[in-house]
């Protein structure tokens, strides 16, 4: 939430992501179907560890600038790597799994089928959207460093 208590677009996307993901994981375990998709969505949270660590590092009083910058850099690199490995790289596999298992999915009630397709598309699209922003931010930082070297 922002300081003025209004929800930002980012907050709405994040809340939607966790709400849909939570319901999806519950339904997968409750219905005992599409467990592979559930494991994928649960594993995506591995990249969140580094977001949490960044929040912690920002509040730690590390007075040595070199040490602080090194810790932050390593954490950021690990975040980008893990985000790609657990959220982006598996997307084609998940899509193929859903397509291959269409007959199995059709055994589910219609509401669960609709939820599976819409939520999977939403969460995967959101992860791609976020990764695009991450890559853009990395490029921007790299360009700034190159600009500073040429001065």
Short mmCIF file of C-alpha atoms in Angstrom, two decimals:
data_model
loop_
_atom_site.label_atom_id
_atom_site.label_comp_id
_atom_site.label_asym_id
_atom_site.label_seq_id
_atom_site.Cartn_x
_atom_site.Cartn_y
_atom_site.Cartn_z
CA UNK A 1 0.00 0.00 0.00
CA UNK A 2 1.17 3.50 -0.67
CA UNK A 3 1.54 6.15 2.03
CA UNK A 4 -1.82 7.74 1.22
CA UNK A 5 -3.58 4.37 1.66
CA UNK A 6 -4.64 4.12 -1.98
CA UNK A 7 -3.78 0.95 -3.84
CA UNK A 8 -1.21 1.42 -6.57
CA UNK A 9 -1.42 -0.60 -9.79
CA UNK A 10 1.58 -2.60 -8.61
CA UNK A 11 -0.14 -3.39 -5.29
CA UNK A 12 -3.30 -4.49 -7.08
CA UNK A 13 -1.30 -6.80 -9.39
CA UNK A 14 0.63 -8.23 -6.46
CA UNK A 15 -2.50 -8.82 -4.38
CA UNK A 16 -4.27 -10.38 -7.38
CA UNK A 17 -1.26 -12.60 -8.04
CA UNK A 18 -1.21 -13.92 -4.47
CA UNK A 19 -5.00 -14.26 -4.19
CA UNK A 20 -5.32 -16.20 -7.45
CA UNK A 21 -2.23 -18.26 -6.69
CA UNK A 22 -3.51 -19.13 -3.23
CA UNK A 23 -6.90 -20.23 -4.51
CA UNK A 24 -5.24 -22.17 -7.33
CA UNK A 25 -2.88 -24.03 -5.03
CA UNK A 26 -5.78 -24.82 -2.67
CA UNK A 27 -7.92 -26.18 -5.53
CA UNK A 28 -5.06 -28.24 -6.95
CA UNK A 29 -4.44 -29.89 -3.60
CA UNK A 30 -8.17 -30.24 -2.85
CA UNK A 31 -9.02 -31.74 -6.25
CA UNK A 32 -5.78 -33.75 -6.40
CA UNK A 33 -5.42 -32.84 -10.09
CA UNK A 34 -2.81 -30.87 -12.01
CA UNK A 35 -0.23 -31.29 -9.24
CA UNK A 36 2.62 -30.44 -11.64
CA UNK A 37 1.10 -27.00 -12.26
CA UNK A 38 0.71 -26.53 -8.50
CA UNK A 39 4.35 -27.39 -7.89
CA UNK A 40 5.38 -24.88 -10.56
CA UNK A 41 3.36 -22.10 -8.96
CA UNK A 42 4.68 -22.97 -5.50
CA UNK A 43 8.29 -23.04 -6.74
CA UNK A 44 7.95 -19.60 -8.30
CA UNK A 45 7.99 -18.19 -4.79
CA UNK A 46 11.67 -19.17 -4.47
CA UNK A 47 12.53 -15.93 -6.25
CA UNK A 48 10.58 -13.98 -3.62
CA UNK A 49 13.25 -14.80 -1.04
CA UNK A 50 15.56 -12.30 -2.73
CA UNK A 51 12.91 -9.57 -2.74
CA UNK A 52 12.51 -10.11 1.00
CA UNK A 53 16.29 -10.06 1.48
CA UNK A 54 16.52 -6.77 -0.46
CA UNK A 55 13.95 -5.28 1.93
CA UNK A 56 16.00 -6.51 4.91
CA UNK A 57 19.32 -5.27 3.46
CA UNK A 58 17.79 -1.84 2.87
CA UNK A 59 17.05 -1.59 6.58
CA UNK A 60 20.33 -3.00 7.90
CA UNK A 61 22.87 -0.48 9.06
CA UNK A 62 25.86 -1.61 7.02
CA UNK A 63 28.24 1.32 7.24
CA UNK A 64 30.89 -0.01 4.89
CA UNK A 65 29.64 1.13 1.47
CA UNK A 66 31.68 -1.47 -0.44
CA UNK A 67 30.31 -4.31 1.68
CA UNK A 68 26.74 -3.00 1.40
CA UNK A 69 27.01 -2.54 -2.38
CA UNK A 70 28.50 -6.03 -2.80
CA UNK A 71 25.76 -7.69 -0.75
CA UNK A 72 23.05 -5.82 -2.65
CA UNK A 73 24.64 -6.65 -6.02
CA UNK A 74 24.92 -10.38 -5.21
CA UNK A 75 21.32 -10.44 -3.97
CA UNK A 76 20.09 -8.65 -7.11
CA UNK A 77 21.98 -11.04 -9.39
CA UNK A 78 20.56 -14.05 -7.55
CA UNK A 79 17.07 -12.53 -7.76
CA UNK A 80 17.26 -12.12 -11.55
CA UNK A 81 18.68 -15.64 -12.02
CA UNK A 82 16.11 -17.31 -9.75
CA UNK A 83 13.23 -15.28 -11.21
CA UNK A 84 14.19 -16.44 -14.70
CA UNK A 85 14.81 -20.07 -13.67
CA UNK A 86 11.63 -20.61 -11.63
CA UNK A 87 9.14 -18.22 -13.24
CA UNK A 88 10.06 -17.77 -16.91
CA UNK A 89 12.02 -20.80 -18.13
CA UNK A 90 9.31 -23.35 -17.15
CA UNK A 91 6.45 -21.51 -18.91
CA UNK A 92 6.66 -23.51 -22.20
CA UNK A 93 6.75 -26.75 -20.19
CA UNK A 94 3.67 -25.72 -18.19
CA UNK A 95 1.79 -24.74 -21.34
CA UNK A 96 2.69 -28.07 -22.98
CA UNK A 97 1.63 -29.93 -19.83
CA UNK A 98 -1.75 -28.19 -19.79
CA UNK A 99 -2.30 -28.88 -23.52
CA UNK A 100 -1.28 -32.55 -23.23
CA UNK A 101 -3.52 -33.03 -20.19
CA UNK A 102 -6.61 -31.45 -21.78
CA UNK A 103 -8.60 -34.74 -21.57
CA UNK A 104 -7.69 -35.05 -17.90
CA UNK A 105 -8.63 -31.42 -17.27
CA UNK A 106 -12.01 -31.96 -18.94
CA UNK A 107 -12.86 -34.37 -16.09
CA UNK A 108 -12.80 -31.41 -13.69
CA UNK A 109 -15.96 -29.37 -13.09
CA UNK A 110 -16.36 -26.41 -15.47
CA UNK A 111 -15.59 -23.76 -12.83
CA UNK A 112 -12.28 -25.45 -11.98
CA UNK A 113 -11.39 -25.74 -15.68
CA UNK A 114 -12.08 -22.06 -16.28
CA UNK A 115 -10.15 -21.09 -13.17
CA UNK A 116 -7.18 -23.27 -14.21
CA UNK A 117 -6.93 -21.73 -17.68
CA UNK A 118 -7.54 -18.10 -16.68
CA UNK A 119 -5.37 -18.16 -13.56
CA UNK A 120 -2.50 -19.97 -15.30
CA UNK A 121 -2.57 -17.47 -18.15
CA UNK A 122 -2.82 -14.51 -15.74
CA UNK A 123 0.04 -15.62 -13.48
CA UNK A 124 2.35 -16.60 -16.33
CA UNK A 125 1.61 -13.34 -18.15
CA UNK A 126 2.22 -11.37 -14.98
CA UNK A 127 5.56 -13.12 -14.47
CA UNK A 128 6.58 -12.26 -18.06
CA UNK A 129 5.45 -8.66 -17.52
CA UNK A 130 7.46 -8.40 -14.29
CA UNK A 131 10.51 -10.01 -15.92
CA UNK A 132 10.35 -7.51 -18.76
CA UNK A 133 10.46 -4.74 -16.12
CA UNK A 134 13.37 -6.43 -14.33
CA UNK A 135 15.36 -6.72 -17.56
CA UNK A 136 14.60 -3.09 -18.36
CA UNK A 137 15.85 -2.02 -14.93
CA UNK A 138 19.04 -4.10 -15.30
CA UNK A 139 19.70 -2.58 -18.74
CA UNK A 140 19.15 0.90 -17.36
CA UNK A 141 21.64 0.32 -14.52
CA UNK A 142 24.21 -1.16 -16.92
CA UNK A 143 23.82 1.81 -19.27
CA UNK A 144 24.31 4.24 -16.37
CA UNK A 145 27.52 2.45 -15.36
CA UNK A 146 28.80 2.63 -18.94
CA UNK A 147 27.91 6.32 -19.13
CA UNK A 148 29.78 6.97 -15.87
CA UNK A 149 32.88 5.15 -17.18
CA UNK A 150 32.99 7.27 -20.34
CA UNK A 151 32.92 10.53 -18.36
#
